[in-house]
Coordinates of C-alpha atoms and ligand atoms in Angstrom, one line a residue:
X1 CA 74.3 -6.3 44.6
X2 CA 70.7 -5.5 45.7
X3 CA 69.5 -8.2 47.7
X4 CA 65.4 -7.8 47.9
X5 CA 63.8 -5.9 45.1
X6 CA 61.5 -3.3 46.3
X7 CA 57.9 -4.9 45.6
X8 CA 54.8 -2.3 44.7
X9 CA 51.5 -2.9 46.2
X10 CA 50.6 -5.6 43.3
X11 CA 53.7 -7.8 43.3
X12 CA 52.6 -10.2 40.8
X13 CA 52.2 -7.7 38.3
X14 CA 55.4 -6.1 39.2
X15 CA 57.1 -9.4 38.8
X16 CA 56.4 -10.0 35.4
X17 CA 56.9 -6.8 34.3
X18 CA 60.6 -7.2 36.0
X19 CA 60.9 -10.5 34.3
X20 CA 59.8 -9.6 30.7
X21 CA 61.8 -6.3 29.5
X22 CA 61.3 -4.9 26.3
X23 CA 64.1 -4.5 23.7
X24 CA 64.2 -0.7 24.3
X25 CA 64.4 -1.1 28.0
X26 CA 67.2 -3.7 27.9
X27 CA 68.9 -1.4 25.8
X28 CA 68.2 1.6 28.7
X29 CA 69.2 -0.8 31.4
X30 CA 72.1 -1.6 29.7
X31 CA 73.3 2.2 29.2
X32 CA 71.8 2.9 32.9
X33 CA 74.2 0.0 34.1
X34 CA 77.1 1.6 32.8
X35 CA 76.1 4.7 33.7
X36 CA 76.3 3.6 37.6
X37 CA 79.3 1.5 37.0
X38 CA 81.3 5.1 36.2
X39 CA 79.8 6.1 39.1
X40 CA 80.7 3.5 41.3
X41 CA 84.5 3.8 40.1
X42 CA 84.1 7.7 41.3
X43 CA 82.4 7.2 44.1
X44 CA 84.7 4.6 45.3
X45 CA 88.0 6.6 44.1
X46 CA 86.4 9.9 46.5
X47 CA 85.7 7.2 49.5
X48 CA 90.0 6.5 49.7
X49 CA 90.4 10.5 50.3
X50 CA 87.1 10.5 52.5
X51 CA 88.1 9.8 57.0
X52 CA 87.5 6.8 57.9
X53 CA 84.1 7.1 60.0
X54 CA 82.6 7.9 56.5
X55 CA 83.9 5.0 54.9
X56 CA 81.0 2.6 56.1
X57 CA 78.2 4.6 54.4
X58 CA 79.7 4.7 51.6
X59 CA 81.0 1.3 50.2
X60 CA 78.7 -0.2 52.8
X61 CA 78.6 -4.3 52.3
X62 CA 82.0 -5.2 51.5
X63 CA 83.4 -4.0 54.4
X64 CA 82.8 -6.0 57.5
X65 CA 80.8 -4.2 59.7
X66 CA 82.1 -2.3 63.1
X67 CA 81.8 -4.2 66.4
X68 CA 79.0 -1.7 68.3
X69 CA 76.7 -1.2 64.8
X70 CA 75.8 -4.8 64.4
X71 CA 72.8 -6.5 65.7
X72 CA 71.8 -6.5 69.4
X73 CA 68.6 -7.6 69.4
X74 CA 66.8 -10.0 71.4
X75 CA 65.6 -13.4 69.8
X76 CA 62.6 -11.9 68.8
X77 CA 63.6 -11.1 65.2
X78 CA 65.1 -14.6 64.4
X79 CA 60.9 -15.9 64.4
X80 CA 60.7 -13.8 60.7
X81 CA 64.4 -13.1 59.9
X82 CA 67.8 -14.7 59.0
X83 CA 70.7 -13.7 61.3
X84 CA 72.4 -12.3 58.1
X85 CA 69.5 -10.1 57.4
X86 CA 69.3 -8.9 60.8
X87 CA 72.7 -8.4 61.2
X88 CA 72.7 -4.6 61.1
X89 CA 69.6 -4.2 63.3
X90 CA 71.1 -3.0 66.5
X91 CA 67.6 -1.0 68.0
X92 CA 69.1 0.5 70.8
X93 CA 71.1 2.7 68.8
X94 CA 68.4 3.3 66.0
X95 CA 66.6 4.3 68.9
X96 CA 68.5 6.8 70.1
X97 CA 69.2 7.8 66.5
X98 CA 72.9 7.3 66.2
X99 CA 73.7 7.9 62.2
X100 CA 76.2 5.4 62.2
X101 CA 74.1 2.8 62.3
X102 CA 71.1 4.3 60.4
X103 CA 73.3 4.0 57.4
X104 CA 75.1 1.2 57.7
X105 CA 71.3 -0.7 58.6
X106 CA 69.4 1.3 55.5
X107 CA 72.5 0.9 52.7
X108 CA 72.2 -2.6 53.3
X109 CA 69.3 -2.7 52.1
X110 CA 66.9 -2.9 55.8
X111 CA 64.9 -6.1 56.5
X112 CA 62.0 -6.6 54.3
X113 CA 59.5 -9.4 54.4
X114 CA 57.3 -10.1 51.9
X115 CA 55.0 -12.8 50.5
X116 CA 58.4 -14.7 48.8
X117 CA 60.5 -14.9 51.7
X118 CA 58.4 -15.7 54.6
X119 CA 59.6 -18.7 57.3
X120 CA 57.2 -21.7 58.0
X121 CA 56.0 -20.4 61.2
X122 CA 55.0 -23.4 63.7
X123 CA 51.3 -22.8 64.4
X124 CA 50.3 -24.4 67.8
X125 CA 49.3 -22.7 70.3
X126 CA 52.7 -22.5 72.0
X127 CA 54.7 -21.4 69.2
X128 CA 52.4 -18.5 68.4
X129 CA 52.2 -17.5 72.8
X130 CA 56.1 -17.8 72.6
X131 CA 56.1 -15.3 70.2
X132 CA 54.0 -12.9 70.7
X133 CA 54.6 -12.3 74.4
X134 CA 57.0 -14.8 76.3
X135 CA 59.7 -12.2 76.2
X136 CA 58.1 -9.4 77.5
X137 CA 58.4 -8.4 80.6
X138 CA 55.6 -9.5 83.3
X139 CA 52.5 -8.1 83.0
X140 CA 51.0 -5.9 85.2
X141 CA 46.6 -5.7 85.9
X142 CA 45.5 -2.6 83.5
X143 CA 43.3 -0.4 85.9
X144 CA 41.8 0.6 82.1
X145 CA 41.9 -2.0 79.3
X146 CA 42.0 -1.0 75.7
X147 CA 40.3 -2.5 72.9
X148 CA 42.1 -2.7 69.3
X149 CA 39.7 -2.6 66.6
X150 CA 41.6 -3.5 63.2
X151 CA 41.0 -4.2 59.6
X152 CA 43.4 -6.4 57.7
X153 CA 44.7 -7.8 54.4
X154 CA 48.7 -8.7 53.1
X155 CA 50.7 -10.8 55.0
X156 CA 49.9 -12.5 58.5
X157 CA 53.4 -12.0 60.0
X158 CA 52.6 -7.9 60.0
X159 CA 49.9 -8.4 61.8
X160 CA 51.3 -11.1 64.5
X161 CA 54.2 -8.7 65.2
X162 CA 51.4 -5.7 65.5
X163 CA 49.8 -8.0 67.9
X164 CA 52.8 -8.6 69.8
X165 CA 53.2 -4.6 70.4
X166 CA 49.9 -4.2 72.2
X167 CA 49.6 -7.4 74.0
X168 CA 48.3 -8.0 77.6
X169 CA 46.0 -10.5 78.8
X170 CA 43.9 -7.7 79.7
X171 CA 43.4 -6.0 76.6
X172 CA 41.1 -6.8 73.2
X173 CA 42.1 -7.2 69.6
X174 CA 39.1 -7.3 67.2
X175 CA 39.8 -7.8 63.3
X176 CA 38.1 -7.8 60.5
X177 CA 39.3 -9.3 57.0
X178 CA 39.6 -8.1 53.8
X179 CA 37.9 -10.9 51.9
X180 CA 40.3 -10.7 49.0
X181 CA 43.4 -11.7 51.5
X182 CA 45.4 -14.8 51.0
X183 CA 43.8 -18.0 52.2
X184 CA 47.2 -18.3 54.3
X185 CA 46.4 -14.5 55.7
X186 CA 42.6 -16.0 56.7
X187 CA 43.4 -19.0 57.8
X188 CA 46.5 -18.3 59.8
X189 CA 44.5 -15.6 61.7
X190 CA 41.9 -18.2 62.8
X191 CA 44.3 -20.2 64.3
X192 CA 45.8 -17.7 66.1
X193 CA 42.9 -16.7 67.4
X194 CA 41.8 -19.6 68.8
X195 CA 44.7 -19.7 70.9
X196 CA 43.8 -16.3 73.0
X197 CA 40.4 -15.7 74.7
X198 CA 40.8 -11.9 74.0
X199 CA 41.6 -12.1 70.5
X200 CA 38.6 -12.1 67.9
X201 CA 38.5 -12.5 64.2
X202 CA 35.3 -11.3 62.9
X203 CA 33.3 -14.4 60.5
X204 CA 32.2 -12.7 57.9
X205 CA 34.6 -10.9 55.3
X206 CA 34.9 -7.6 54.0
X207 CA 35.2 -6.0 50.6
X208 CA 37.7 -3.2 51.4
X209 CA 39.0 -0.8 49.2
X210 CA 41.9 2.0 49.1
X211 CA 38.5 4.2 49.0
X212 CA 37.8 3.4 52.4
X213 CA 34.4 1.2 51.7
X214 CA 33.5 -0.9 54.5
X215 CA 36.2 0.3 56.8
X216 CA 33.2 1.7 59.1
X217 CA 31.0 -1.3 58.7
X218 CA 34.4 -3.3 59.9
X219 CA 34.9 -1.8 62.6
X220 CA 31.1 -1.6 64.4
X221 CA 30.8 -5.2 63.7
X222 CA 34.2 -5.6 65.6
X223 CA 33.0 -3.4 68.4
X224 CA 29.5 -4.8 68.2
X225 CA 31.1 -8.5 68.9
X226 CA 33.3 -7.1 72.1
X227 CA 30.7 -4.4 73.7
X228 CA 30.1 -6.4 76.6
X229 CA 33.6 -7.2 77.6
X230 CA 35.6 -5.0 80.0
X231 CA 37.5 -2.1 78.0
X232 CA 37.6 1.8 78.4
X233 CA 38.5 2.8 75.0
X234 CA 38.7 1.0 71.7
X235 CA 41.5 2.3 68.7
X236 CA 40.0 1.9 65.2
X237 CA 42.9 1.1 63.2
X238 CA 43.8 -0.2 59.4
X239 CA 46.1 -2.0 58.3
X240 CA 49.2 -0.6 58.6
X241 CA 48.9 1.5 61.3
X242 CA 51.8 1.1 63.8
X243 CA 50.9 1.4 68.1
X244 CA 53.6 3.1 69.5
X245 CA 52.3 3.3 73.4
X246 CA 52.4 0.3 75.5
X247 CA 49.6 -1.3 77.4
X248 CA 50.0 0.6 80.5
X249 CA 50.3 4.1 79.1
X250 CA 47.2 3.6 77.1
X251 CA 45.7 2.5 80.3
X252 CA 46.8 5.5 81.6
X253 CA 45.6 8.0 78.7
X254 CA 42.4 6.1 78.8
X255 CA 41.7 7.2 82.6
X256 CA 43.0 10.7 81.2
X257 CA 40.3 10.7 78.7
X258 CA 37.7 9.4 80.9
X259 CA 34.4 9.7 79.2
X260 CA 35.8 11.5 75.9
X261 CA 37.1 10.4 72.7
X262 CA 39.9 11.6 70.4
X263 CA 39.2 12.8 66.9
X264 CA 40.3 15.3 65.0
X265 CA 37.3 18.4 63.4
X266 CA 37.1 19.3 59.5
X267 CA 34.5 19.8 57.6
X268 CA 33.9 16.6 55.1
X269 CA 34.8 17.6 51.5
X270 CA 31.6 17.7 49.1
X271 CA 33.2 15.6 46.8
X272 CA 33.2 12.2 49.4
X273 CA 29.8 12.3 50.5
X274 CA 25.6 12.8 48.8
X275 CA 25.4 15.9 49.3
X276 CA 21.8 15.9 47.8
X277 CA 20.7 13.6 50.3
X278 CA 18.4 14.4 53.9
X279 CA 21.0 14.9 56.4
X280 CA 18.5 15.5 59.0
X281 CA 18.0 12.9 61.7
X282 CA 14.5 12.3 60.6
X283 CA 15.4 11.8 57.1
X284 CA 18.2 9.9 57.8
X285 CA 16.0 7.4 59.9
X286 CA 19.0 8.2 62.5
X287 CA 17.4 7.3 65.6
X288 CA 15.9 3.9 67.0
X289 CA 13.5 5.3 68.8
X290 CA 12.2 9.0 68.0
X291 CA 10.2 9.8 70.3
X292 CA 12.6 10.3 72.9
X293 CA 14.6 13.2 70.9
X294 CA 13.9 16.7 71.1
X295 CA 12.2 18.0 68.0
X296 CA 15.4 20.5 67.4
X297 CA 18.0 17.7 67.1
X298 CA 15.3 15.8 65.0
X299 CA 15.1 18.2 62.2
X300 CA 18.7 20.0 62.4
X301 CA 20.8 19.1 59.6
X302 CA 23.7 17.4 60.4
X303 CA 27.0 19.2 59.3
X304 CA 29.3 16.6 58.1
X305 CA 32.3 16.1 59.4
X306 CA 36.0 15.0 58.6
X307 CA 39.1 13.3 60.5
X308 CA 41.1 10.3 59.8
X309 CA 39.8 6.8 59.8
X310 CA 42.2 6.2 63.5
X311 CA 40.0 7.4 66.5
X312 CA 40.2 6.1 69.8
X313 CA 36.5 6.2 71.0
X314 CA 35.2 5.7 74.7
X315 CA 33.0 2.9 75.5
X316 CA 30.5 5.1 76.7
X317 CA 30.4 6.6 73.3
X318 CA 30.7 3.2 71.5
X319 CA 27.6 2.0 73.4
X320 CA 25.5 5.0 73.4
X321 CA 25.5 4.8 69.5
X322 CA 24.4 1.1 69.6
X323 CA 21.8 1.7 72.6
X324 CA 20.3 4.9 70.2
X325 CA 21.3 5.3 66.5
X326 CA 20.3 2.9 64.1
X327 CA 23.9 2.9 62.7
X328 CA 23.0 0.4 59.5
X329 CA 21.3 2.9 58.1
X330 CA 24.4 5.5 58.9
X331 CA 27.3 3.4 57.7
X332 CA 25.3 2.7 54.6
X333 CA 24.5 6.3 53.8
X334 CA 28.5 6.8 54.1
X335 CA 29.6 4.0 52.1
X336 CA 28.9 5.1 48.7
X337 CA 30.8 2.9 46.0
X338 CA 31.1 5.7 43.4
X339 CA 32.9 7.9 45.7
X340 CA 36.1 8.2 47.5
X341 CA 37.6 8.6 51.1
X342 CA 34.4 7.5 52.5
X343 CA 35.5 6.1 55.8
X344 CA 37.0 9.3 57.5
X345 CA 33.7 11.1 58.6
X346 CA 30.9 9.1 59.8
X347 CA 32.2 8.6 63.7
X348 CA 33.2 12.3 63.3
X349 CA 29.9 13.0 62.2
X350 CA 28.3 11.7 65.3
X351 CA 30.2 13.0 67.6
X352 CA 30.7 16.4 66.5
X353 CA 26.7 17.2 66.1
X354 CA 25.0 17.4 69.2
X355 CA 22.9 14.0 69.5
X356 CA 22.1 13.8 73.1
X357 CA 24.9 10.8 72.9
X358 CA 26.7 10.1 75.9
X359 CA 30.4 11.2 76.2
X360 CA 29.5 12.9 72.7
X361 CA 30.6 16.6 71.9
X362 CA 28.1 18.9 73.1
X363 CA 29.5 22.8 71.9
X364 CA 29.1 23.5 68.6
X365 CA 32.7 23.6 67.4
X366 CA 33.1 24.4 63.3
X367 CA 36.4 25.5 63.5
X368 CA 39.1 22.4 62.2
X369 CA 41.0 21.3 64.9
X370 CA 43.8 18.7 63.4
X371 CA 43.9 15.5 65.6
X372 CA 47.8 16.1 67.0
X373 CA 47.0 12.6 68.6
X374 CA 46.0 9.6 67.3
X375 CA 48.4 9.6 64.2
X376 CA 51.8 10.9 63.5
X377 CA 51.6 11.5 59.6
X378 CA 54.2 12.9 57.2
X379 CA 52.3 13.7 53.9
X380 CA 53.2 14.7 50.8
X381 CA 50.4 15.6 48.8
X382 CA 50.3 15.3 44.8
X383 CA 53.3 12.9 44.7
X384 CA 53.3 9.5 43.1
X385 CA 54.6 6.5 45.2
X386 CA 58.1 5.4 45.5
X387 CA 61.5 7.1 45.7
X388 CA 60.6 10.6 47.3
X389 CA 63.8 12.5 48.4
X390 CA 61.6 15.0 51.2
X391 CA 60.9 12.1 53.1
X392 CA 63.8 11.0 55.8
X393 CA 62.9 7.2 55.0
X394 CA 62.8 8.4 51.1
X395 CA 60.1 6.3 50.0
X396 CA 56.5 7.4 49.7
X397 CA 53.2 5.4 49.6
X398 CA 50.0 6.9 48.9
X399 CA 51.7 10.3 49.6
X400 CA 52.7 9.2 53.0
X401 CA 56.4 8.6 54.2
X402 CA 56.8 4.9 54.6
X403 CA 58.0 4.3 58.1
X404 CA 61.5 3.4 58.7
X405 CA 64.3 3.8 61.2
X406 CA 65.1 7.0 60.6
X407 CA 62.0 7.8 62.1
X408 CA 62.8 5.2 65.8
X409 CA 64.1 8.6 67.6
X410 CA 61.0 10.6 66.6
X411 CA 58.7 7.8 67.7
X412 CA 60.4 7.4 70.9
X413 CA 59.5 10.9 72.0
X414 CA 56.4 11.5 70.1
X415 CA 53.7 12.4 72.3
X416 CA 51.0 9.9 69.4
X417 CA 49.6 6.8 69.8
X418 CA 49.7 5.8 66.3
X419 CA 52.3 6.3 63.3
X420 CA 51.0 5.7 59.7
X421 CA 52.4 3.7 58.0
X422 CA 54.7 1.3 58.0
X423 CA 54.8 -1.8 55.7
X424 CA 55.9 -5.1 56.1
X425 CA 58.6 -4.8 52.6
X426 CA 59.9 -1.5 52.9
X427 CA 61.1 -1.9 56.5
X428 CA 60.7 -4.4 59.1
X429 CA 63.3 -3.6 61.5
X430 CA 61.2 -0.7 62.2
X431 CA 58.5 -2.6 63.5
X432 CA 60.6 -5.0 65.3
X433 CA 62.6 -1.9 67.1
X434 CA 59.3 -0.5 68.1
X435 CA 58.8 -3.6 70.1
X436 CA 61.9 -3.4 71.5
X437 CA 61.3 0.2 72.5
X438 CA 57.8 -1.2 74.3
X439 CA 59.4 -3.9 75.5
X440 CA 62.8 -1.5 77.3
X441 CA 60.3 1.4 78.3
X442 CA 61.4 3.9 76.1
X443 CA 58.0 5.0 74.4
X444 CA 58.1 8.3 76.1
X445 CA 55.9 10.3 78.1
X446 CA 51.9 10.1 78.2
X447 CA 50.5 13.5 77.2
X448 CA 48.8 14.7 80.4
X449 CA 45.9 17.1 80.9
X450 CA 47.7 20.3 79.9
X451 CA 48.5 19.0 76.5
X452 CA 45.4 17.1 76.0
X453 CA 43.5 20.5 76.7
X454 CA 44.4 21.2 72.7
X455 CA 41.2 19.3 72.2
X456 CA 38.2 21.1 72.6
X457 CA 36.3 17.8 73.8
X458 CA 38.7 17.4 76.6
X459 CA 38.5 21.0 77.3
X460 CA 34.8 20.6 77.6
X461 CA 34.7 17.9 79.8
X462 CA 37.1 19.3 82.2
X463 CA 34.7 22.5 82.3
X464 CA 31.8 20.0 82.8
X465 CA 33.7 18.2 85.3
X466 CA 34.2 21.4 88.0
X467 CA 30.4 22.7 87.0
X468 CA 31.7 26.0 84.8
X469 CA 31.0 24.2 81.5
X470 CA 28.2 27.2 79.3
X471 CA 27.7 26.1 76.1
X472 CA 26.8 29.3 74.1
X473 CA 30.1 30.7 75.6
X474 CA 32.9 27.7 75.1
X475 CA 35.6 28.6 73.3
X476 CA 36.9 26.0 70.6
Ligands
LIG501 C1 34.9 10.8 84.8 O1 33.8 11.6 84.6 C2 32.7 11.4 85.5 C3 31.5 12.2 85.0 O2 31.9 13.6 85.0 C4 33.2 11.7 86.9 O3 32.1 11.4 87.8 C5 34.4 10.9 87.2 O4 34.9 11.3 88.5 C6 35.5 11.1 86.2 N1 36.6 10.2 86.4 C7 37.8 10.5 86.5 C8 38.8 9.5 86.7 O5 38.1 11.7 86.3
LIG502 C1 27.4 26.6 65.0 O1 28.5 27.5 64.6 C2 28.4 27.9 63.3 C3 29.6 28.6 62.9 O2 30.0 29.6 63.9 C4 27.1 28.7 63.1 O3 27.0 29.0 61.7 C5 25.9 27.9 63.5 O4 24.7 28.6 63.4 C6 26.1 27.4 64.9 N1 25.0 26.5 65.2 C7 24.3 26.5 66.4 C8 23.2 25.6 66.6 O5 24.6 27.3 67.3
LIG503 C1 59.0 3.4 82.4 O1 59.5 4.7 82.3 C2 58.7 5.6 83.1 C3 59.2 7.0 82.9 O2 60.0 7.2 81.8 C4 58.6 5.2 84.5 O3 57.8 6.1 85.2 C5 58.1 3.8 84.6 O4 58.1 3.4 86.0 C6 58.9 2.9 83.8 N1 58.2 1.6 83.8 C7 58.8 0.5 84.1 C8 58.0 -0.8 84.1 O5 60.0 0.4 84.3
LIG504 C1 37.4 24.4 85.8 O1 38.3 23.7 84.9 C2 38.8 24.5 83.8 C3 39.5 23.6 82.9 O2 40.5 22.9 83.6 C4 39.7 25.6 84.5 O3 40.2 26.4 83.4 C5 38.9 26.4 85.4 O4 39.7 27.3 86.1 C6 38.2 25.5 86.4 N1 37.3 26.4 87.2 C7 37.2 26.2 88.5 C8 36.2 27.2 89.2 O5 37.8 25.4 89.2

C-alpha cells in the first residue's frame, strides 16, 4: 500500500493524468502489477531465510515497529503531522545516522506534506509564536545579527518551519513573493508577519521563474526595505534552500567574515547574458554619480561573473552598492526574459570587478574558485527528475538530490550554511530533524579562519588587515 503518491512540481496536471489512464496503460499497469506481485511473493519467501535485524527493511509496514526506532520527537511535528505519520521519525537517531531507522522511516514512505493534506493551522498571533519558537531553548543577545533575504512560492507551512530554523528576536527575515503563489501562501504570510516586528513581507509581487528572472530584483527590494536595521550579513536565499547553522553560529561566522562576503568565482557562460551589450561602467550607466570614479574603472569592461544565486553578503557591501551603483539599471541589464540562469551573476559581478565598493574584492582573481560555503549541493547533471539511483535520497529534482534523511548525518557535520534542496513532498522529517538538530546543538562546528582562508576575499582581507596586502602580487 503506498500511502502518499509522489506529486511533480505541477500537481494538478499530475493528478489528472493519474486519474484518466489510457486503455494501453491500464493494460501495462495491469501486467506491471503482477509483475511486482511475483516479486513480492519472492521477496517475501528470501525475507523468512534473511536474520532477523534485516527483516524490518524488508517487509517494512506490517510488522510493528521496534521499541528504540519509533518517534521521539518533541511536539513540534504534531503542528503539520499525524502521530501515525510521524511515527517512524525518531531524529536523534537519523541524526547520528543509524540505518535501522533510515529504512524503517524511508520504506514507510517519509512524511510528506503537500497542498492536499495540510492541517487548519490556527492563525493568531499566539498559535503562529508557539510554533515557531516556544520550544526552543532561551535566546541569547546575537553580538552579530543576520538578515535572511528569501524568495517564495508553494506552500506556507515550508516556509513557517524554515522560519522556525533561523529564529531569534534579533535576527531579520525579508521575503518576497512569487506572484503566481496561492492566495492561502500570500495571505498566510501577511498574517504572520504582522505578528513579528522583524519579519517583513515585501508588497509588491514578483514574476519568478525556474530561469531565475526577478530573483535579483527580489532580493534588493528585500534588502532595500531592511538597510537601516541592525544586521551584519544578510543570506540571499530561494525557496527551498534549507539553513543548517543556528542563530549564534552565524553570529559567529558573521564576526569571522567581518567586512567580506562569501561567493563563489566563475566566469558567466555566454549563453545567460548580452554579450553584445556595453559592459563598461559608463555604458552601463553603472554609477550614480561619475564624477567621483577614476577614469580606469569607468571605462574597463566588466568581466562577468558566475556563482550561485545563495551569497551571504556584508552590510557594508549591501550598502555601498545602494550609496554608489544605480542597481535598477544593473538588475535590468541581467534580467533578460529570453535567456536562462540569469540570477547567478550579477552580485558576483560587482564584487569580483574592482568598483572602489566597500568590503568589495579588490585583486583581480579570474581563476574559478567553487563556493565550498554557502551551499552543500549534490548535482547530477543531464538527468531528468525523479527516481535517480546515484543519489543517497534517490530522488532527483532539477538534477539536484532532493534532501532527505539519509543526508541528517552529513548536515550535522557539514562545515555549509545552506543545503539545496529540500521540498516540502518528498521529505519533511528532514526539515523537521534539522530543527531538532538546531534546537539540541548538534549543527557542528563553525569554520574558523584557517578554513575560511580557501577564499581568496577572506585571504585578502586578512593581508589587508596586518598591512602586507600588494595587489599586483596576491595569490588567488
Ligand atoms: C574588521 O575590519 C576592520 C577594518 O580592517 C578592522 O578595523 C576591525 O578590527 C575588524 N574587526 C574584526 C572583528 O576583526
Ligand atoms: C586580470 O587577470 C587576467 C587573467 O590573469 C588578465 O588577463 C587581466 O589582464 C588582468 N587584469 C588586470 C587589470 O590586471
Ligand atoms: C553547543 O555546542 C558547542 C560545541 O559543540 C559548544 O561550544 C556550545 O557551548 C554549545 N552551546 C550550547 C548552548 O550548549
Ligand atoms: C598577515 O596575515 C597573513 C594572512 O593571515 C599571514 O599569512 C601573514 O603571515 C601575516 N603577516 C604578518 C607580518 O603578520
Amino acid at each position: 500500500m503506498v500511502h502518499y503518491t509522489r506529486l511533480s512540481d505541477n500537481t494538478d496536471e499530475s493528478l489528472k493524468k493519474f486519474q484518466e489512464p489510457k486503455w494501453s496503460i491500464r493494460i501495462f499497469i495491469f501486467i506491471a502489477l503482477l509483475i511486482s506481485f511475483s516479486i513480492l511473493l519472492t521477496v517475501s519467501y528470501k525475507s523468512m531465510m534473511i536474520p532477523n535485524k534485516f527483516i524490518v527493511r524488508l517487509s517494512g509496514k506490517e510488522r510493528a515497529p521496534l521499541k528504540h526506532i519509533t518517534r521521539s520527537i518533541t511536539k513540534f511535528a504534531d503542528y503539520y503531522f499525524t502521530e501515525s505519520e510521524s511515527r517512524y521519525l525518531n531524529c536523534a537517531r537519523l541524526i547520528d545516522g543509524d540505518v535501522e531507522s533510515i529504512d524503517t522511516y524511508v520504506n514507510n514512505g517519509r512524511m510528506k506534506l503537500d497542498e492536499e493534506k495540510l492541517f487548519q493551522l490556527s492563525m493568531d498571533c499566539d498559535s503562529i509564536q508557539n510554533r515557531i519558537f516556544r520550544d526552543m531553548p532561551p535566546f541569547e543577545k546575537l553580538k552579530r545579527p543576520i538578515a535572511f533575504v528569501r524568495n517564495i512560492y508553494g506552500i506556507y507551512e515550508l516556509q513557517e518551519v524554515f522560519l522556525s530554523i533561523s529564529y531569534h528576536p534579533d535576527n531579520y527575515f525579508c521575503y518576497a513573493m512569487d506572484s503566481k503563489s496561492s492566495e492561502k501562501l500570500k495571505k498566510s504570510m501577511r498574517i504572520m508577519a504582522d505578528c513579528f516586528e522583524n519579519v517583513i513581507v515585501l508588497d509588491k509581487e514578483y514574476d519568478m521563474d525556474r530561469a531565475g528572472h526577478k530573483q535579483d530584483a527580489a532580493h534588493f527590494d528585500c534588502l532595500k526595505q531592511i538597510l537601516d536595521e541592525h544586521w551584519s550579513h544578510a543570506i540571499t536565499l530561494q525557496n527551498f534552500d534549507l539553513i543548517i547553522k543556528s542563530p549564534k553560529q552565524l553570529s559567529d561566522l558573521s564576526e569571522i567574515l567581518n567586512y567580506t562576503s562569501i561567493m563563489g568565482f566563475d566566469y558567466g557562460f555566454t549563453s545567460r547574458y548580452r554579450t553584445f551589450e556595453d559592459w563598461t561602467p559608463a555604458g552601463m550607466k553603472l554609477f550614480k554619480n561619475e564624477q567621483s570614479v577614476p577614469l580606469e574603472i569607468l571605462h574597463k569592461k566588466l568581466k562577468i561573473r558566475k556563482s550561485l544565486n545563495e551569497v551571504i553578503l556584508s552590510k557594508v557591501f549591501v550598502k555601498s552598492l545602494f550609496d554608489k551603483v544605480n542597481l535598477q539599471n544593473v538588475i535590468k541589464r541581467f534580467d533578460d526574459r529570453t535567456l536562462f540562469g540569469v540570477d547567478e551573476m550579477m552580485v558576483m559581478t560587482l564584487f569580483e570587478n574592482y568598483l572602489g565598493l566597500d568590503g568589495q574584492m579588490e585583486s583581480n582573481c579570474t581563476v574559478a574558485k567553487e563556493d565550498i560555503l554557502t551551499r552543500q549541493t549534490h548535482w547530477h547533471l543531464e538527468q531528468s527528475d525523479g527516481l535517480y539511483q546515484d543519489c543517497k535520497s534517490k530522488w532527483l529534482r532539477h538534477s539536484i538530490c532532493v534532501i532527505g534523511v539519509e543526508f541528517l548525518q552529513e548536515l550535522s557535520k557539514s562545515p555549509m550554511v545552506i543545503a539545496n534542496k529540500v521540498t516540502a513532498n518528498f521529505d519533511f522529517g528532514t526539515i523537521i530533524c534539522v530543527r531538532e538538530m538546531i534546537k539540541t546543538n548538534k549543527t557542528g562546528n563553525n569554520p574558523d579562519s584557517q578554513w575560511l582562508s580557501y577564499f581568496p576575499q577572506f585571504r585578502e582581507m586578512l593581508l589587508k588587515a596586518n598591512g602586507t596586502y600588494y595587489k599586483n602580487s596576491f595569490q588567488c
